[in-house]
Amino acid sequence: MTDLPQDHDYRRDFAAALDRDNPLRDARDQFVIADETIYFDGNSLGRLPKATAGALNALIDEEWGRSLIRSWPSWLQRCVAVSDQLGQVVLGVEAGQVAVCDSTTINLYKVLDAACELRPDRKTILIEQDNFPTDLYVVQGIAQARGMTVRLIDSDINNGVSTEQLAVLLSNDTAVVVLSHVGYRSGALADMVGITEVVHEAGALMIWDLSHSAGSVTIPLAKSGADFAVGCTYKYLNGGPGAPAYLYVRRDLLKSVRQPIWGWFSQQDQFAMDSTYTPVTGIAKFTTGTPNMLGTTAVGTGLDTIASVGIEAVEETGQLLTGYALMLAERWLTPLGFTVASPRQASRRGAHLTLHHEAGWQICQAMIARGVVPDFRTPDRVRLGFAPVTTSYTDIWDGFQVIVQIVETGEYKSFPTERAQVT
């Protein structure tokens, strides 16, 4: 391909050649792709793995339908197996430190309150101003309940928070820092190792939200020594809408840490039905009530698709896909009033690319009407999520051609400027 004319890079046959060379090209066959929709929203809801329907049918027909309550021993083993698989395959940590359970919001509440309890003499929580709203709300709620102060990090909306910026804000009153590994709006990838190091040097604890990084990039949780992490499974992990989330607690904290939501699934002798709570000492301490087995089973099949190709190959493909999209954006879309609202350096990006345009909402609606599905984020940002295991280079080429046509012809102007409830 190096001998081809330069303009060939912008032709569809070049994209097709990239697809033929893509090491993940066969992974796409593991997913349900029911129509010609070009799907740029895998960072909001991942595609359905073909194996999921069979796994859920087996659970419904056999495990629930025939075995009924007798299935609980195997179900509980599955909960542990799926949690450990997520930790080892996606997060790069040893078994016994991850629990698949509850929602991201509830899990963040649990680990944040637990972290604050470990630093009782410190009264400040640091969080980036552009973090995902639910993270901000949980931090505000816990700070209010505990009489603490929230300090917002005024990070760049396109590039995220830097180690240097955070270092000057830390003090001996900082109890906990809460950051997203990949920014939900821009796709900016934070320096987990460097940031965690300066947080620990200040004597504070570190919580990472991995919702937009798990299943799209490698995550140096073990190398960084991060204390806690949370994340969802319905984006790049393809667990399905509302699938159970997960949390991570570093092993050496498990004996001493106290989590705030006491439930019978974290009780030491669960079926003794004791009226006094005595928690287990392992990661199960952070579970609460009866696990969602339909959701957990679906998470397992989603993880299998990532395990089949390896997270390193996923990360590399994600960088190449976003890099290819960046090349097309600068050539085709910049002259049409778009600006790139994500880091240009591949090592600083997750697997989504964000574009800014003053008519971003209308353009998103026009794209959807043409069968190209992005999502919209304020202010005026078109967010394009390229799930590495399901997005092709020709998807990107075809989708960007549609964007060009929509804007060049003014087609987007016929769509309302008022935003809908779901964007």
mmCIF file of C-alpha atoms in Angstrom, residues 60-244:
data_model
loop_
_atom_site.group_PDB
_atom_site.id
_atom_site.type_symbol
_atom_site.label_atom_id
_atom_site.label_comp_id
_atom_site.label_asym_id
_atom_site.label_seq_id
_atom_site.Cartn_x
_atom_site.Cartn_y
_atom_site.Cartn_z
ATOM 1 C CA ILE A 60 -34.223 -19.468 31.443
ATOM 2 C CA ASP A 61 -35.248 -22.870 30.076
ATOM 3 C CA GLU A 62 -32.973 -25.204 32.005
ATOM 4 C CA GLU A 63 -31.379 -23.514 35.003
ATOM 5 C CA TRP A 64 -34.423 -21.498 36.045
ATOM 6 C CA GLY A 65 -37.191 -23.383 34.246
ATOM 7 C CA ARG A 66 -36.202 -26.900 35.306
ATOM 8 C CA SER A 67 -33.722 -26.665 38.151
ATOM 9 C CA LEU A 68 -35.245 -23.642 39.847
ATOM 10 C CA ILE A 69 -33.596 -22.830 43.178
ATOM 11 C CA ARG A 70 -31.251 -25.803 42.802
ATOM 12 C CA SER A 71 -29.282 -23.694 40.318
ATOM 13 C CA TRP A 72 -28.045 -21.271 42.955
ATOM 14 C CA PRO A 73 -24.792 -23.113 43.778
ATOM 15 C CA SER A 74 -23.716 -22.974 40.120
ATOM 16 C CA TRP A 75 -25.003 -19.425 39.755
ATOM 17 C CA LEU A 76 -22.902 -18.233 42.661
ATOM 18 C CA GLN A 77 -19.858 -19.912 41.144
ATOM 19 C CA ARG A 78 -20.649 -18.101 37.889
ATOM 20 C CA CYS A 79 -20.703 -14.749 39.692
ATOM 21 C CA VAL A 80 -17.187 -15.345 40.973
ATOM 22 C CA ALA A 81 -15.959 -16.671 37.619
ATOM 23 C CA VAL A 82 -17.333 -13.716 35.639
ATOM 24 C CA SER A 83 -15.907 -11.241 38.173
ATOM 25 C CA ASP A 84 -12.467 -12.830 38.016
ATOM 26 C CA GLN A 85 -12.588 -13.034 34.218
ATOM 27 C CA LEU A 86 -13.370 -9.332 34.013
ATOM 28 C CA GLY A 87 -10.500 -8.566 36.365
ATOM 29 C CA GLN A 88 -7.947 -10.717 34.598
ATOM 30 C CA VAL A 89 -8.934 -10.241 30.928
ATOM 31 C CA VAL A 90 -9.983 -6.577 30.950
ATOM 32 C CA LEU A 91 -8.545 -4.895 34.034
ATOM 33 C CA GLY A 92 -5.266 -6.825 34.239
ATOM 34 C CA VAL A 93 -5.548 -7.711 37.935
ATOM 35 C CA GLU A 94 -5.386 -10.997 39.811
ATOM 36 C CA ALA A 95 -8.487 -12.877 40.906
ATOM 37 C CA GLY A 96 -10.383 -11.934 44.039
ATOM 38 C CA GLN A 97 -10.340 -8.140 43.616
ATOM 39 C CA VAL A 98 -13.327 -7.508 41.319
ATOM 40 C CA ALA A 99 -17.035 -7.954 41.978
ATOM 41 C CA VAL A 100 -19.675 -7.767 39.235
ATOM 42 C CA CYS A 101 -22.711 -6.326 40.983
ATOM 43 C CA ASP A 102 -25.197 -3.472 41.266
ATOM 44 C CA SER A 103 -24.843 -0.312 39.115
ATOM 45 C CA THR A 104 -21.891 2.005 38.549
ATOM 46 C CA THR A 105 -23.577 4.664 40.666
ATOM 47 C CA ILE A 106 -24.108 2.334 43.630
ATOM 48 C CA ASN A 107 -20.611 0.921 43.333
ATOM 49 C CA LEU A 108 -19.080 4.395 43.256
ATOM 50 C CA TYR A 109 -21.047 5.260 46.375
ATOM 51 C CA LYS A 110 -19.720 2.151 48.102
ATOM 52 C CA VAL A 111 -16.048 2.629 47.273
ATOM 53 C CA LEU A 112 -16.068 6.406 47.786
ATOM 54 C CA ASP A 113 -17.649 6.166 51.206
ATOM 55 C CA ALA A 114 -15.218 3.378 52.087
ATOM 56 C CA ALA A 115 -12.282 5.520 50.935
ATOM 57 C CA CYS A 116 -13.454 8.510 52.975
ATOM 58 C CA GLU A 117 -13.701 6.240 56.022
ATOM 59 C CA LEU A 118 -10.021 5.354 55.559
ATOM 60 C CA ARG A 119 -9.037 9.053 55.670
ATOM 61 C CA PRO A 120 -11.215 10.377 58.543
ATOM 62 C CA ASP A 121 -9.031 13.409 59.265
ATOM 63 C CA ARG A 122 -9.139 14.725 55.680
ATOM 64 C CA LYS A 123 -12.110 16.716 54.442
ATOM 65 C CA THR A 124 -11.656 17.340 50.693
ATOM 66 C CA ILE A 125 -12.655 15.242 47.676
ATOM 67 C CA LEU A 126 -11.162 16.169 44.291
ATOM 68 C CA ILE A 127 -13.049 15.417 41.081
ATOM 69 C CA GLU A 128 -12.741 16.838 37.582
ATOM 70 C CA GLN A 129 -15.475 19.290 36.654
ATOM 71 C CA ASP A 130 -16.037 17.456 33.354
ATOM 72 C CA ASN A 131 -16.436 14.027 34.934
ATOM 73 C CA PHE A 132 -19.591 12.067 34.145
ATOM 74 C CA PRO A 133 -22.553 13.689 35.947
ATOM 75 C CA THR A 134 -23.446 10.682 38.114
ATOM 76 C CA ASP A 135 -19.893 10.685 39.506
ATOM 77 C CA LEU A 136 -20.261 14.352 40.402
ATOM 78 C CA TYR A 137 -23.626 13.731 42.042
ATOM 79 C CA VAL A 138 -22.354 10.824 44.154
ATOM 80 C CA VAL A 139 -19.342 12.872 45.274
ATOM 81 C CA GLN A 140 -21.575 15.834 46.164
ATOM 82 C CA GLY A 141 -23.972 13.605 48.107
ATOM 83 C CA ILE A 142 -21.284 11.899 50.167
ATOM 84 C CA ALA A 143 -19.485 15.180 50.812
ATOM 85 C CA GLN A 144 -22.699 16.746 52.086
ATOM 86 C CA ALA A 145 -23.479 13.769 54.320
ATOM 87 C CA ARG A 146 -19.967 13.664 55.755
ATOM 88 C CA GLY A 147 -19.412 17.418 56.097
ATOM 89 C CA MET A 148 -16.656 17.383 53.469
ATOM 90 C CA THR A 149 -15.715 19.804 50.690
ATOM 91 C CA VAL A 150 -15.765 19.053 46.964
ATOM 92 C CA ARG A 151 -13.025 20.705 44.952
ATOM 93 C CA LEU A 152 -13.547 20.692 41.193
ATOM 94 C CA ILE A 153 -10.611 20.286 38.820
ATOM 95 C CA ASP A 154 -11.092 22.682 35.907
ATOM 96 C CA SER A 155 -9.693 20.298 33.297
ATOM 97 C CA ASP A 156 -9.627 20.957 29.568
ATOM 98 C CA ILE A 157 -12.887 19.709 28.048
ATOM 99 C CA ASN A 158 -11.079 18.179 25.057
ATOM 100 C CA ASN A 159 -7.905 16.839 26.675
ATOM 101 C CA GLY A 160 -8.822 15.930 30.234
ATOM 102 C CA VAL A 161 -6.873 16.378 33.444
ATOM 103 C CA SER A 162 -3.076 16.207 33.493
ATOM 104 C CA THR A 163 -0.784 14.939 36.220
ATOM 105 C CA GLU A 164 0.815 18.376 36.537
ATOM 106 C CA GLN A 165 -2.543 20.130 36.907
ATOM 107 C CA LEU A 166 -3.693 17.720 39.589
ATOM 108 C CA ALA A 167 -0.425 17.832 41.554
ATOM 109 C CA VAL A 168 -0.780 21.520 42.425
ATOM 110 C CA LEU A 169 -4.318 20.987 43.738
ATOM 111 C CA LEU A 170 -3.470 18.188 46.157
ATOM 112 C CA SER A 171 -2.973 18.983 49.827
ATOM 113 C CA ASN A 172 -2.760 17.266 53.193
ATOM 114 C CA ASP A 173 -6.539 17.740 53.432
ATOM 115 C CA THR A 174 -7.258 15.737 50.268
ATOM 116 C CA ALA A 175 -8.917 12.467 51.202
ATOM 117 C CA VAL A 176 -9.894 11.016 47.817
ATOM 118 C CA VAL A 177 -9.503 11.815 44.125
ATOM 119 C CA VAL A 178 -12.143 10.575 41.662
ATOM 120 C CA LEU A 179 -11.329 10.617 37.938
ATOM 121 C CA SER A 180 -12.410 8.914 34.727
ATOM 122 C CA HIS A 181 -9.724 6.943 32.933
ATOM 123 C CA VAL A 182 -11.265 7.884 29.570
ATOM 124 C CA GLY A 183 -13.296 11.075 29.431
ATOM 125 C CA TYR A 184 -16.902 10.389 28.460
ATOM 126 C CA ARG A 185 -17.165 13.540 26.370
ATOM 127 C CA SER A 186 -13.821 13.738 24.569
ATOM 128 C CA GLY A 187 -12.333 10.248 24.796
ATOM 129 C CA ALA A 188 -9.198 11.685 26.436
ATOM 130 C CA LEU A 189 -7.132 8.961 28.138
ATOM 131 C CA ALA A 190 -5.697 9.945 31.512
ATOM 132 C CA ASP A 191 -2.242 8.950 32.760
ATOM 133 C CA MET A 192 -3.425 6.431 35.351
ATOM 134 C CA VAL A 193 0.057 5.540 36.592
ATOM 135 C CA GLY A 194 1.353 9.110 36.882
ATOM 136 C CA ILE A 195 -1.806 10.512 38.425
ATOM 137 C CA THR A 196 -2.166 7.714 40.969
ATOM 138 C CA GLU A 197 1.447 8.209 41.985
ATOM 139 C CA VAL A 198 1.042 11.907 42.818
ATOM 140 C CA VAL A 199 -2.232 11.216 44.622
ATOM 141 C CA HIS A 200 -0.540 8.612 46.821
ATOM 142 C CA GLU A 201 2.416 10.926 47.434
ATOM 143 C CA ALA A 202 -0.082 13.386 48.886
ATOM 144 C CA GLY A 203 -1.455 10.662 51.177
ATOM 145 C CA ALA A 204 -4.823 10.525 49.407
ATOM 146 C CA LEU A 205 -6.698 7.589 47.898
ATOM 147 C CA MET A 206 -7.468 7.117 44.185
ATOM 148 C CA ILE A 207 -10.736 5.992 42.577
ATOM 149 C CA TRP A 208 -10.958 5.464 38.816
ATOM 150 C CA ASP A 209 -14.134 5.273 36.740
ATOM 151 C CA LEU A 210 -13.353 2.804 33.941
ATOM 152 C CA SER A 211 -16.703 2.966 32.145
ATOM 153 C CA HIS A 212 -15.283 4.285 28.854
ATOM 154 C CA SER A 213 -11.956 2.474 29.011
ATOM 155 C CA ALA A 214 -12.775 -1.130 29.991
ATOM 156 C CA GLY A 215 -12.902 -3.133 26.786
ATOM 157 C CA SER A 216 -11.326 -0.400 24.661
ATOM 158 C CA VAL A 217 -7.825 0.100 26.120
ATOM 159 C CA THR A 218 -5.437 -1.724 28.411
ATOM 160 C CA ILE A 219 -5.858 -0.584 32.026
ATOM 161 C CA PRO A 220 -2.782 -0.402 34.290
ATOM 162 C CA LEU A 221 -4.676 -0.855 37.548
ATOM 163 C CA ALA A 222 -2.085 -3.213 39.023
ATOM 164 C CA LYS A 223 0.902 -1.158 37.846
ATOM 165 C CA SER A 224 -0.578 2.089 39.112
ATOM 166 C CA GLY A 225 -1.466 0.738 42.531
ATOM 167 C CA ALA A 226 -4.878 2.421 42.331
ATOM 168 C CA ASP A 227 -6.983 1.856 45.401
ATOM 169 C CA PHE A 228 -10.460 1.469 43.919
ATOM 170 C CA ALA A 229 -12.202 1.441 40.546
ATOM 171 C CA VAL A 230 -15.725 1.138 39.181
ATOM 172 C CA GLY A 231 -17.263 0.760 35.752
ATOM 173 C CA CYS A 232 -20.163 -0.482 33.664
ATOM 174 C CA THR A 233 -20.386 -3.505 31.362
ATOM 175 C CA TYR A 234 -22.896 -2.428 28.712
ATOM 176 C CA LYS A 235 -20.523 -0.326 26.600
ATOM 177 C CA TYR A 236 -17.394 -1.941 25.157
ATOM 178 C CA LEU A 237 -17.945 -5.102 27.217
ATOM 179 C CA ASN A 238 -21.261 -5.809 25.435
ATOM 180 C CA GLY A 239 -23.145 -6.961 28.523
ATOM 181 C CA GLY A 240 -26.468 -5.496 27.374
ATOM 182 C CA PRO A 241 -28.684 -2.612 28.510
ATOM 183 C CA GLY A 242 -28.607 -2.176 32.269
ATOM 184 C CA ALA A 243 -26.171 -5.060 32.754
ATOM 185 C CA PRO A 244 -24.553 -5.280 36.210
#
